[in-house]
Amino acid sequence: GEDVEQSLFLSVREGDSSVINCTYTDSSSTYLYWYKQEPGAGLQLLTYIFSNMDMKQDQRLTVLLNKKDKHLSLRIADTQTGDSAIYFCAEIPSGNTGKLIFGQGTTLQVKP
Amino acid sequence: EPEVTQTPSHQVTQMGQEVILRCVPISNHLYFYWYRQILGQKVEFLVSFYNNEISEKSEIFDDQFSVERPDGSNFTLKIRSTKLEDSAMYFCASTGFHNEQFFGPGTRLTVL
């Protein structure tokens, strides 16, 4: 079945790196995504990775993909208080109608 | 920068009433989606729409729900007879190149 799992909460100090982890079940997923949701707001696409890549870097964000273990991570370097939000991992499962399957979200708390 | 817009931002309705949630996807996108997020829960896929027809729908999307693209710009979700459990944030999304799905800010539906 299609399932995406994330840890629920992460707390870091401002300036530290944050690593948010995600596991998924569909080994045929083509794209994997990270979205950010600030309180009361919509889902902001942060970055995505194609399944034939191991890593993607975009400014302070680094995405690592381990296809063998079906593990995706998002590293935020030099975490700022403005990074406090809920981070959702999502995949497009095989069949590719484009629907996204989301994890339950990881709440990132950044302490000054 | 183009964005997905949704109206209204908040809709309050009585149980049993019909509601129509409106979305304007990004103009050159071809695939459109509705998702919902019940408070504190995962974002759940409802329906995908392409070429003026539904391409996939979830178990949640029963015969009380319908979607329409009436005029080439708007994309609507109708709930015919709302139930208490329909209370949620409803997100519209549209897809561009590389399956990047961009989300609107959401409509908070409250059924009393």
JSON list of N, CA, C and O in Angstrom, two decimals, chain A residues 2-5 30-31 33 35 37 40-45 48 88 92 96-104, chain B residues 31 33 35 37 40-45 48 55-56 89 91 95 97-106 108:
[
{"chain": "A", "resi": 2, "resn": "GLU", "atom": "N", "xyz": [0.21, 2.36, -0.14]},
{"chain": "A", "resi": 2, "resn": "GLU", "atom": "CA", "xyz": [0.92, 3.63, -0.18]},
{"chain": "A", "resi": 2, "resn": "GLU", "atom": "C", "xyz": [0.95, 4.23, 1.21]},
{"chain": "A", "resi": 2, "resn": "GLU", "atom": "O", "xyz": [-0.09, 4.43, 1.83]},
{"chain": "A", "resi": 3, "resn": "ASP", "atom": "N", "xyz": [2.14, 4.50, 1.71]},
{"chain": "A", "resi": 3, "resn": "ASP", "atom": "CA", "xyz": [2.24, 5.09, 3.04]},
{"chain": "A", "resi": 3, "resn": "ASP", "atom": "C", "xyz": [3.52, 5.90, 3.14]},
{"chain": "A", "resi": 3, "resn": "ASP", "atom": "O", "xyz": [4.56, 5.50, 2.58]},
{"chain": "A", "resi": 4, "resn": "VAL", "atom": "N", "xyz": [3.42, 7.00, 3.83]},
{"chain": "A", "resi": 4, "resn": "VAL", "atom": "CA", "xyz": [4.58, 7.86, 4.06]},
{"chain": "A", "resi": 4, "resn": "VAL", "atom": "C", "xyz": [4.60, 8.19, 5.55]},
{"chain": "A", "resi": 4, "resn": "VAL", "atom": "O", "xyz": [3.58, 8.60, 6.10]},
{"chain": "A", "resi": 5, "resn": "GLU", "atom": "N", "xyz": [5.75, 7.99, 6.18]},
{"chain": "A", "resi": 5, "resn": "GLU", "atom": "CA", "xyz": [5.85, 8.17, 7.63]},
{"chain": "A", "resi": 5, "resn": "GLU", "atom": "C", "xyz": [6.93, 9.20, 7.96]},
{"chain": "A", "resi": 5, "resn": "GLU", "atom": "O", "xyz": [8.00, 9.22, 7.34]},
{"chain": "A", "resi": 30, "resn": "THR", "atom": "N", "xyz": [8.20, 8.17, -8.46]},
{"chain": "A", "resi": 30, "resn": "THR", "atom": "CA", "xyz": [9.05, 8.86, -9.42]},
{"chain": "A", "resi": 30, "resn": "THR", "atom": "C", "xyz": [9.62, 10.15, -8.84]},
{"chain": "A", "resi": 30, "resn": "THR", "atom": "O", "xyz": [10.77, 10.48, -9.05]},
{"chain": "A", "resi": 31, "resn": "TYR", "atom": "N", "xyz": [8.78, 10.89, -8.14]},
{"chain": "A", "resi": 31, "resn": "TYR", "atom": "CA", "xyz": [9.21, 12.15, -7.54]},
{"chain": "A", "resi": 31, "resn": "TYR", "atom": "C", "xyz": [8.87, 12.13, -6.05]},
{"chain": "A", "resi": 31, "resn": "TYR", "atom": "O", "xyz": [7.84, 11.57, -5.66]},
{"chain": "A", "resi": 33, "resn": "TYR", "atom": "N", "xyz": [8.84, 14.86, -2.60]},
{"chain": "A", "resi": 33, "resn": "TYR", "atom": "CA", "xyz": [8.71, 16.30, -2.37]},
{"chain": "A", "resi": 33, "resn": "TYR", "atom": "C", "xyz": [8.82, 16.65, -0.90]},
{"chain": "A", "resi": 33, "resn": "TYR", "atom": "O", "xyz": [8.52, 15.84, -0.03]},
{"chain": "A", "resi": 35, "resn": "TYR", "atom": "N", "xyz": [7.26, 19.86, 1.39]},
{"chain": "A", "resi": 35, "resn": "TYR", "atom": "CA", "xyz": [6.43, 21.04, 1.49]},
{"chain": "A", "resi": 35, "resn": "TYR", "atom": "C", "xyz": [6.55, 21.62, 2.89]},
{"chain": "A", "resi": 35, "resn": "TYR", "atom": "O", "xyz": [6.76, 20.90, 3.86]},
{"chain": "A", "resi": 37, "resn": "GLN", "atom": "N", "xyz": [4.52, 24.16, 5.70]},
{"chain": "A", "resi": 37, "resn": "GLN", "atom": "CA", "xyz": [3.25, 24.78, 6.04]},
{"chain": "A", "resi": 37, "resn": "GLN", "atom": "C", "xyz": [3.42, 25.62, 7.29]},
{"chain": "A", "resi": 37, "resn": "GLN", "atom": "O", "xyz": [3.67, 25.08, 8.37]},
{"chain": "A", "resi": 40, "resn": "GLY", "atom": "N", "xyz": [-1.69, 28.39, 9.79]},
{"chain": "A", "resi": 40, "resn": "GLY", "atom": "CA", "xyz": [-2.80, 29.02, 9.09]},
{"chain": "A", "resi": 40, "resn": "GLY", "atom": "C", "xyz": [-2.59, 29.24, 7.61]},
{"chain": "A", "resi": 40, "resn": "GLY", "atom": "O", "xyz": [-3.43, 29.86, 6.96]},
{"chain": "A", "resi": 41, "resn": "ALA", "atom": "N", "xyz": [-1.52, 28.71, 7.07]},
{"chain": "A", "resi": 41, "resn": "ALA", "atom": "CA", "xyz": [-1.20, 28.97, 5.66]},
{"chain": "A", "resi": 41, "resn": "ALA", "atom": "C", "xyz": [-1.31, 27.69, 4.83]},
{"chain": "A", "resi": 41, "resn": "ALA", "atom": "O", "xyz": [-1.56, 26.61, 5.36]},
{"chain": "A", "resi": 42, "resn": "GLY", "atom": "N", "xyz": [-1.12, 27.84, 3.53]},
{"chain": "A", "resi": 42, "resn": "GLY", "atom": "CA", "xyz": [-1.17, 26.71, 2.62]},
{"chain": "A", "resi": 42, "resn": "GLY", "atom": "C", "xyz": [0.14, 25.95, 2.59]},
{"chain": "A", "resi": 42, "resn": "GLY", "atom": "O", "xyz": [1.01, 26.13, 3.44]},
{"chain": "A", "resi": 43, "resn": "LEU", "atom": "N", "xyz": [0.28, 25.11, 1.60]},
{"chain": "A", "resi": 43, "resn": "LEU", "atom": "CA", "xyz": [1.46, 24.25, 1.47]},
{"chain": "A", "resi": 43, "resn": "LEU", "atom": "C", "xyz": [2.40, 24.88, 0.45]},
{"chain": "A", "resi": 43, "resn": "LEU", "atom": "O", "xyz": [2.05, 25.04, -0.72]},
{"chain": "A", "resi": 44, "resn": "GLN", "atom": "N", "xyz": [3.60, 25.18, 0.90]},
{"chain": "A", "resi": 44, "resn": "GLN", "atom": "CA", "xyz": [4.59, 25.80, 0.03]},
{"chain": "A", "resi": 44, "resn": "GLN", "atom": "C", "xyz": [5.57, 24.73, -0.45]},
{"chain": "A", "resi": 44, "resn": "GLN", "atom": "O", "xyz": [6.21, 24.07, 0.38]},
{"chain": "A", "resi": 45, "resn": "LEU", "atom": "N", "xyz": [5.69, 24.56, -1.76]},
{"chain": "A", "resi": 45, "resn": "LEU", "atom": "CA", "xyz": [6.65, 23.61, -2.30]},
{"chain": "A", "resi": 45, "resn": "LEU", "atom": "C", "xyz": [8.06, 24.13, -2.04]},
{"chain": "A", "resi": 45, "resn": "LEU", "atom": "O", "xyz": [8.44, 25.20, -2.50]},
{"chain": "A", "resi": 48, "resn": "TYR", "atom": "N", "xyz": [12.03, 19.27, -4.51]},
{"chain": "A", "resi": 48, "resn": "TYR", "atom": "CA", "xyz": [11.64, 17.91, -4.87]},
{"chain": "A", "resi": 48, "resn": "TYR", "atom": "C", "xyz": [12.86, 17.23, -5.47]},
{"chain": "A", "resi": 48, "resn": "TYR", "atom": "O", "xyz": [13.83, 17.87, -5.87]},
{"chain": "A", "resi": 88, "resn": "PHE", "atom": "N", "xyz": [6.20, 18.67, 5.40]},
{"chain": "A", "resi": 88, "resn": "PHE", "atom": "CA", "xyz": [5.56, 17.45, 4.89]},
{"chain": "A", "resi": 88, "resn": "PHE", "atom": "C", "xyz": [6.40, 16.83, 3.79]},
{"chain": "A", "resi": 88, "resn": "PHE", "atom": "O", "xyz": [6.82, 17.51, 2.85]},
{"chain": "A", "resi": 92, "resn": "ILE", "atom": "N", "xyz": [4.74, 10.78, -5.20]},
{"chain": "A", "resi": 92, "resn": "ILE", "atom": "CA", "xyz": [3.78, 10.38, -6.22]},
{"chain": "A", "resi": 92, "resn": "ILE", "atom": "C", "xyz": [3.98, 8.89, -6.43]},
{"chain": "A", "resi": 92, "resn": "ILE", "atom": "O", "xyz": [5.03, 8.46, -6.91]},
{"chain": "A", "resi": 96, "resn": "ASN", "atom": "N", "xyz": [1.06, 7.05, -11.39]},
{"chain": "A", "resi": 96, "resn": "ASN", "atom": "CA", "xyz": [1.34, 8.43, -11.80]},
{"chain": "A", "resi": 96, "resn": "ASN", "atom": "C", "xyz": [0.14, 9.18, -12.36]},
{"chain": "A", "resi": 96, "resn": "ASN", "atom": "O", "xyz": [0.16, 9.68, -13.48]},
{"chain": "A", "resi": 97, "resn": "THR", "atom": "N", "xyz": [-0.95, 9.24, -11.58]},
{"chain": "A", "resi": 97, "resn": "THR", "atom": "CA", "xyz": [-2.01, 10.18, -11.94]},
{"chain": "A", "resi": 97, "resn": "THR", "atom": "C", "xyz": [-1.67, 11.55, -11.38]},
{"chain": "A", "resi": 97, "resn": "THR", "atom": "O", "xyz": [-2.42, 12.50, -11.59]},
{"chain": "A", "resi": 98, "resn": "GLY", "atom": "N", "xyz": [-0.55, 11.62, -10.65]},
{"chain": "A", "resi": 98, "resn": "GLY", "atom": "CA", "xyz": [-0.11, 12.88, -10.10]},
{"chain": "A", "resi": 98, "resn": "GLY", "atom": "C", "xyz": [-0.55, 13.12, -8.67]},
{"chain": "A", "resi": 98, "resn": "GLY", "atom": "O", "xyz": [-0.14, 14.10, -8.07]},
{"chain": "A", "resi": 99, "resn": "LYS", "atom": "N", "xyz": [-1.37, 12.24, -8.12]},
{"chain": "A", "resi": 99, "resn": "LYS", "atom": "CA", "xyz": [-1.80, 12.48, -6.74]},
{"chain": "A", "resi": 99, "resn": "LYS", "atom": "C", "xyz": [-0.61, 12.34, -5.81]},
{"chain": "A", "resi": 99, "resn": "LYS", "atom": "O", "xyz": [0.27, 11.51, -6.00]},
{"chain": "A", "resi": 100, "resn": "LEU", "atom": "N", "xyz": [-0.60, 13.20, -4.80]},
{"chain": "A", "resi": 100, "resn": "LEU", "atom": "CA", "xyz": [0.45, 13.16, -3.80]},
{"chain": "A", "resi": 100, "resn": "LEU", "atom": "C", "xyz": [-0.04, 12.40, -2.58]},
{"chain": "A", "resi": 100, "resn": "LEU", "atom": "O", "xyz": [-1.17, 12.59, -2.13]},
{"chain": "A", "resi": 101, "resn": "ILE", "atom": "N", "xyz": [0.85, 11.56, -2.03]},
{"chain": "A", "resi": 101, "resn": "ILE", "atom": "CA", "xyz": [0.59, 10.90, -0.75]},
{"chain": "A", "resi": 101, "resn": "ILE", "atom": "C", "xyz": [1.50, 11.58, 0.27]},
{"chain": "A", "resi": 101, "resn": "ILE", "atom": "O", "xyz": [2.73, 11.60, 0.09]},
{"chain": "A", "resi": 102, "resn": "PHE", "atom": "N", "xyz": [0.89, 12.14, 1.30]},
{"chain": "A", "resi": 102, "resn": "PHE", "atom": "CA", "xyz": [1.63, 12.93, 2.27]},
{"chain": "A", "resi": 102, "resn": "PHE", "atom": "C", "xyz": [1.93, 12.13, 3.53]},
{"chain": "A", "resi": 102, "resn": "PHE", "atom": "O", "xyz": [1.13, 11.28, 3.96]},
{"chain": "A", "resi": 103, "resn": "GLY", "atom": "N", "xyz": [3.05, 12.46, 4.17]},
{"chain": "A", "resi": 103, "resn": "GLY", "atom": "CA", "xyz": [3.28, 12.05, 5.54]},
{"chain": "A", "resi": 103, "resn": "GLY", "atom": "C", "xyz": [2.47, 12.93, 6.48]},
{"chain": "A", "resi": 103, "resn": "GLY", "atom": "O", "xyz": [1.79, 13.87, 6.05]},
{"chain": "A", "resi": 104, "resn": "GLN", "atom": "N", "xyz": [2.55, 12.61, 7.76]},
{"chain": "A", "resi": 104, "resn": "GLN", "atom": "CA", "xyz": [1.73, 13.34, 8.73]},
{"chain": "A", "resi": 104, "resn": "GLN", "atom": "C", "xyz": [2.35, 14.67, 9.14]},
{"chain": "A", "resi": 104, "resn": "GLN", "atom": "O", "xyz": [1.71, 15.44, 9.85]},
{"chain": "B", "resi": 31, "resn": "TYR", "atom": "N", "xyz": [-3.19, 19.88, -15.05]},
{"chain": "B", "resi": 31, "resn": "TYR", "atom": "CA", "xyz": [-3.68, 18.90, -14.09]},
{"chain": "B", "resi": 31, "resn": "TYR", "atom": "C", "xyz": [-4.09, 19.63, -12.82]},
{"chain": "B", "resi": 31, "resn": "TYR", "atom": "O", "xyz": [-3.34, 20.48, -12.32]},
{"chain": "B", "resi": 33, "resn": "TYR", "atom": "N", "xyz": [-6.11, 19.39, -8.83]},
{"chain": "B", "resi": 33, "resn": "TYR", "atom": "CA", "xyz": [-6.34, 18.47, -7.71]},
{"chain": "B", "resi": 33, "resn": "TYR", "atom": "C", "xyz": [-7.08, 19.19, -6.58]},
{"chain": "B", "resi": 33, "resn": "TYR", "atom": "O", "xyz": [-6.94, 20.40, -6.41]},
{"chain": "B", "resi": 35, "resn": "TYR", "atom": "N", "xyz": [-7.41, 18.45, -2.34]},
{"chain": "B", "resi": 35, "resn": "TYR", "atom": "CA", "xyz": [-6.99, 17.72, -1.16]},
{"chain": "B", "resi": 35, "resn": "TYR", "atom": "C", "xyz": [-7.73, 18.31, 0.03]},
{"chain": "B", "resi": 35, "resn": "TYR", "atom": "O", "xyz": [-8.21, 19.44, -0.02]},
{"chain": "B", "resi": 37, "resn": "GLN", "atom": "N", "xyz": [-7.48, 18.59, 4.53]},
{"chain": "B", "resi": 37, "resn": "GLN", "atom": "CA", "xyz": [-6.70, 18.36, 5.75]},
{"chain": "B", "resi": 37, "resn": "GLN", "atom": "C", "xyz": [-7.61, 18.62, 6.94]},
{"chain": "B", "resi": 37, "resn": "GLN", "atom": "O", "xyz": [-7.93, 19.77, 7.27]},
{"chain": "B", "resi": 40, "resn": "GLY", "atom": "N", "xyz": [-5.21, 18.67, 12.43]},
{"chain": "B", "resi": 40, "resn": "GLY", "atom": "CA", "xyz": [-4.29, 17.78, 13.13]},
{"chain": "B", "resi": 40, "resn": "GLY", "atom": "C", "xyz": [-3.99, 16.48, 12.39]},
{"chain": "B", "resi": 40, "resn": "GLY", "atom": "O", "xyz": [-3.27, 15.64, 12.92]},
{"chain": "B", "resi": 41, "resn": "GLN", "atom": "N", "xyz": [-4.54, 16.33, 11.19]},
{"chain": "B", "resi": 41, "resn": "GLN", "atom": "CA", "xyz": [-4.34, 15.07, 10.46]},
{"chain": "B", "resi": 41, "resn": "GLN", "atom": "C", "xyz": [-3.55, 15.31, 9.16]},
{"chain": "B", "resi": 41, "resn": "GLN", "atom": "O", "xyz": [-3.16, 16.43, 8.84]},
{"chain": "B", "resi": 42, "resn": "LYS", "atom": "N", "xyz": [-3.32, 14.22, 8.45]},
{"chain": "B", "resi": 42, "resn": "LYS", "atom": "CA", "xyz": [-2.57, 14.28, 7.20]},
{"chain": "B", "resi": 42, "resn": "LYS", "atom": "C", "xyz": [-3.35, 15.03, 6.12]},
{"chain": "B", "resi": 42, "resn": "LYS", "atom": "O", "xyz": [-4.59, 15.08, 6.15]},
{"chain": "B", "resi": 43, "resn": "VAL", "atom": "N", "xyz": [-2.64, 15.53, 5.15]},
{"chain": "B", "resi": 43, "resn": "VAL", "atom": "CA", "xyz": [-3.27, 16.04, 3.94]},
{"chain": "B", "resi": 43, "resn": "VAL", "atom": "C", "xyz": [-3.69, 14.83, 3.09]},
{"chain": "B", "resi": 43, "resn": "VAL", "atom": "O", "xyz": [-2.86, 13.94, 2.82]},
{"chain": "B", "resi": 44, "resn": "GLU", "atom": "N", "xyz": [-4.97, 14.79, 2.72]},
{"chain": "B", "resi": 44, "resn": "GLU", "atom": "CA", "xyz": [-5.50, 13.62, 2.00]},
{"chain": "B", "resi": 44, "resn": "GLU", "atom": "C", "xyz": [-5.94, 14.00, 0.59]},
{"chain": "B", "resi": 44, "resn": "GLU", "atom": "O", "xyz": [-6.63, 15.00, 0.40]},
{"chain": "B", "resi": 45, "resn": "PHE", "atom": "N", "xyz": [-5.58, 13.17, -0.35]},
{"chain": "B", "resi": 45, "resn": "PHE", "atom": "CA", "xyz": [-5.99, 13.36, -1.73]},
{"chain": "B", "resi": 45, "resn": "PHE", "atom": "C", "xyz": [-7.49, 13.11, -1.87]},
{"chain": "B", "resi": 45, "resn": "PHE", "atom": "O", "xyz": [-8.04, 12.14, -1.32]},
{"chain": "B", "resi": 48, "resn": "SER", "atom": "N", "xyz": [-8.30, 14.06, -8.76]},
{"chain": "B", "resi": 48, "resn": "SER", "atom": "CA", "xyz": [-7.47, 14.71, -9.78]},
{"chain": "B", "resi": 48, "resn": "SER", "atom": "C", "xyz": [-8.30, 14.87, -11.04]},
{"chain": "B", "resi": 48, "resn": "SER", "atom": "O", "xyz": [-9.22, 14.08, -11.31]},
{"chain": "B", "resi": 55, "resn": "SER", "atom": "N", "xyz": [-9.56, 12.05, -13.36]},
{"chain": "B", "resi": 55, "resn": "SER", "atom": "CA", "xyz": [-8.61, 11.00, -13.70]},
{"chain": "B", "resi": 55, "resn": "SER", "atom": "C", "xyz": [-8.42, 10.03, -12.55]},
{"chain": "B", "resi": 55, "resn": "SER", "atom": "O", "xyz": [-8.12, 8.85, -12.78]},
{"chain": "B", "resi": 56, "resn": "GLU", "atom": "N", "xyz": [-8.61, 10.47, -11.33]},
{"chain": "B", "resi": 56, "resn": "GLU", "atom": "CA", "xyz": [-8.58, 9.57, -10.19]},
{"chain": "B", "resi": 56, "resn": "GLU", "atom": "C", "xyz": [-9.34, 10.22, -9.03]},
{"chain": "B", "resi": 56, "resn": "GLU", "atom": "O", "xyz": [-9.35, 11.44, -8.90]},
{"chain": "B", "resi": 89, "resn": "MET", "atom": "N", "xyz": [-9.70, 21.87, 6.13]},
{"chain": "B", "resi": 89, "resn": "MET", "atom": "CA", "xyz": [-9.11, 22.78, 5.15]},
{"chain": "B", "resi": 89, "resn": "MET", "atom": "C", "xyz": [-9.12, 22.07, 3.81]},
{"chain": "B", "resi": 89, "resn": "MET", "atom": "O", "xyz": [-8.71, 20.90, 3.74]},
{"chain": "B", "resi": 91, "resn": "PHE", "atom": "N", "xyz": [-7.66, 22.16, 0.03]},
{"chain": "B", "resi": 91, "resn": "PHE", "atom": "CA", "xyz": [-6.60, 22.75, -0.79]},
{"chain": "B", "resi": 91, "resn": "PHE", "atom": "C", "xyz": [-6.79, 22.35, -2.25]},
{"chain": "B", "resi": 91, "resn": "PHE", "atom": "O", "xyz": [-7.00, 21.18, -2.56]},
{"chain": "B", "resi": 95, "resn": "THR", "atom": "N", "xyz": [-0.64, 21.39, -11.46]},
{"chain": "B", "resi": 95, "resn": "THR", "atom": "CA", "xyz": [0.68, 20.81, -11.76]},
{"chain": "B", "resi": 95, "resn": "THR", "atom": "C", "xyz": [1.29, 21.43, -12.99]},
{"chain": "B", "resi": 95, "resn": "THR", "atom": "O", "xyz": [0.64, 21.56, -14.02]},
{"chain": "B", "resi": 97, "resn": "PHE", "atom": "N", "xyz": [5.41, 21.65, -14.98]},
{"chain": "B", "resi": 97, "resn": "PHE", "atom": "CA", "xyz": [6.45, 20.78, -15.49]},
{"chain": "B", "resi": 97, "resn": "PHE", "atom": "C", "xyz": [7.09, 19.99, -14.36]},
{"chain": "B", "resi": 97, "resn": "PHE", "atom": "O", "xyz": [7.21, 20.47, -13.25]},
{"chain": "B", "resi": 98, "resn": "HIS", "atom": "N", "xyz": [7.54, 18.78, -14.61]},
{"chain": "B", "resi": 98, "resn": "HIS", "atom": "CA", "xyz": [8.17, 17.92, -13.61]},
{"chain": "B", "resi": 98, "resn": "HIS", "atom": "C", "xyz": [7.23, 17.59, -12.46]},
{"chain": "B", "resi": 98, "resn": "HIS", "atom": "O", "xyz": [7.67, 17.32, -11.36]},
{"chain": "B", "resi": 99, "resn": "ASN", "atom": "N", "xyz": [5.96, 17.63, -12.73]},
{"chain": "B", "resi": 99, "resn": "ASN", "atom": "CA", "xyz": [5.01, 17.28, -11.68]},
{"chain": "B", "resi": 99, "resn": "ASN", "atom": "C", "xyz": [5.13, 18.15, -10.44]},
{"chain": "B", "resi": 99, "resn": "ASN", "atom": "O", "xyz": [4.80, 17.70, -9.35]},
{"chain": "B", "resi": 100, "resn": "GLU", "atom": "N", "xyz": [5.60, 19.37, -10.56]},
{"chain": "B", "resi": 100, "resn": "GLU", "atom": "CA", "xyz": [5.60, 20.29, -9.42]},
{"chain": "B", "resi": 100, "resn": "GLU", "atom": "C", "xyz": [4.17, 20.68, -9.15]},
{"chain": "B", "resi": 100, "resn": "GLU", "atom": "O", "xyz": [3.53, 21.30, -10.00]},
{"chain": "B", "resi": 101, "resn": "GLN", "atom": "N", "xyz": [3.71, 20.32, -7.98]},
{"chain": "B", "resi": 101, "resn": "GLN", "atom": "CA", "xyz": [2.34, 20.66, -7.62]},
{"chain": "B", "resi": 101, "resn": "GLN", "atom": "C", "xyz": [2.36, 21.88, -6.71]},
{"chain": "B", "resi": 101, "resn": "GLN", "atom": "O", "xyz": [2.93, 21.86, -5.63]},
{"chain": "B", "resi": 102, "resn": "PHE", "atom": "N", "xyz": [1.67, 22.91, -7.17]},
{"chain": "B", "resi": 102, "resn": "PHE", "atom": "CA", "xyz": [1.58, 24.15, -6.41]},
{"chain": "B", "resi": 102, "resn": "PHE", "atom": "C", "xyz": [0.20, 24.23, -5.78]},
{"chain": "B", "resi": 102, "resn": "PHE", "atom": "O", "xyz": [-0.82, 24.01, -6.45]},
{"chain": "B", "resi": 103, "resn": "PHE", "atom": "N", "xyz": [0.19, 24.58, -4.51]},
{"chain": "B", "resi": 103, "resn": "PHE", "atom": "CA", "xyz": [-1.04, 24.58, -3.74]},
{"chain": "B", "resi": 103, "resn": "PHE", "atom": "C", "xyz": [-1.55, 26.00, -3.52]},
{"chain": "B", "resi": 103, "resn": "PHE", "atom": "O", "xyz": [-0.76, 26.95, -3.39]},
{"chain": "B", "resi": 104, "resn": "GLY", "atom": "N", "xyz": [-2.87, 26.11, -3.44]},
{"chain": "B", "resi": 104, "resn": "GLY", "atom": "CA", "xyz": [-3.47, 27.36, -3.03]},
{"chain": "B", "resi": 104, "resn": "GLY", "atom": "C", "xyz": [-3.42, 27.51, -1.52]},
{"chain": "B", "resi": 104, "resn": "GLY", "atom": "O", "xyz": [-3.00, 26.58, -0.81]},
{"chain": "B", "resi": 105, "resn": "PRO", "atom": "N", "xyz": [-3.88, 28.65, -1.00]},
{"chain": "B", "resi": 105, "resn": "PRO", "atom": "CA", "xyz": [-3.83, 28.91, 0.44]},
{"chain": "B", "resi": 105, "resn": "PRO", "atom": "C", "xyz": [-4.86, 28.14, 1.25]},
{"chain": "B", "resi": 105, "resn": "PRO", "atom": "O", "xyz": [-4.80, 28.10, 2.46]},
{"chain": "B", "resi": 106, "resn": "GLY", "atom": "N", "xyz": [-5.84, 27.54, 0.55]},
{"chain": "B", "resi": 106, "resn": "GLY", "atom": "CA", "xyz": [-6.83, 26.74, 1.24]},
{"chain": "B", "resi": 106, "resn": "GLY", "atom": "C", "xyz": [-8.11, 27.48, 1.57]},
{"chain": "B", "resi": 106, "resn": "GLY", "atom": "O", "xyz": [-8.12, 28.71, 1.68]},
{"chain": "B", "resi": 108, "resn": "ARG", "atom": "N", "xyz": [-10.98, 27.13, 4.56]},
{"chain": "B", "resi": 108, "resn": "ARG", "atom": "CA", "xyz": [-11.38, 26.44, 5.79]},
{"chain": "B", "resi": 108, "resn": "ARG", "atom": "C", "xyz": [-12.90, 26.29, 5.77]},
{"chain": "B", "resi": 108, "resn": "ARG", "atom": "O", "xyz": [-13.61, 27.30, 5.75]}
]
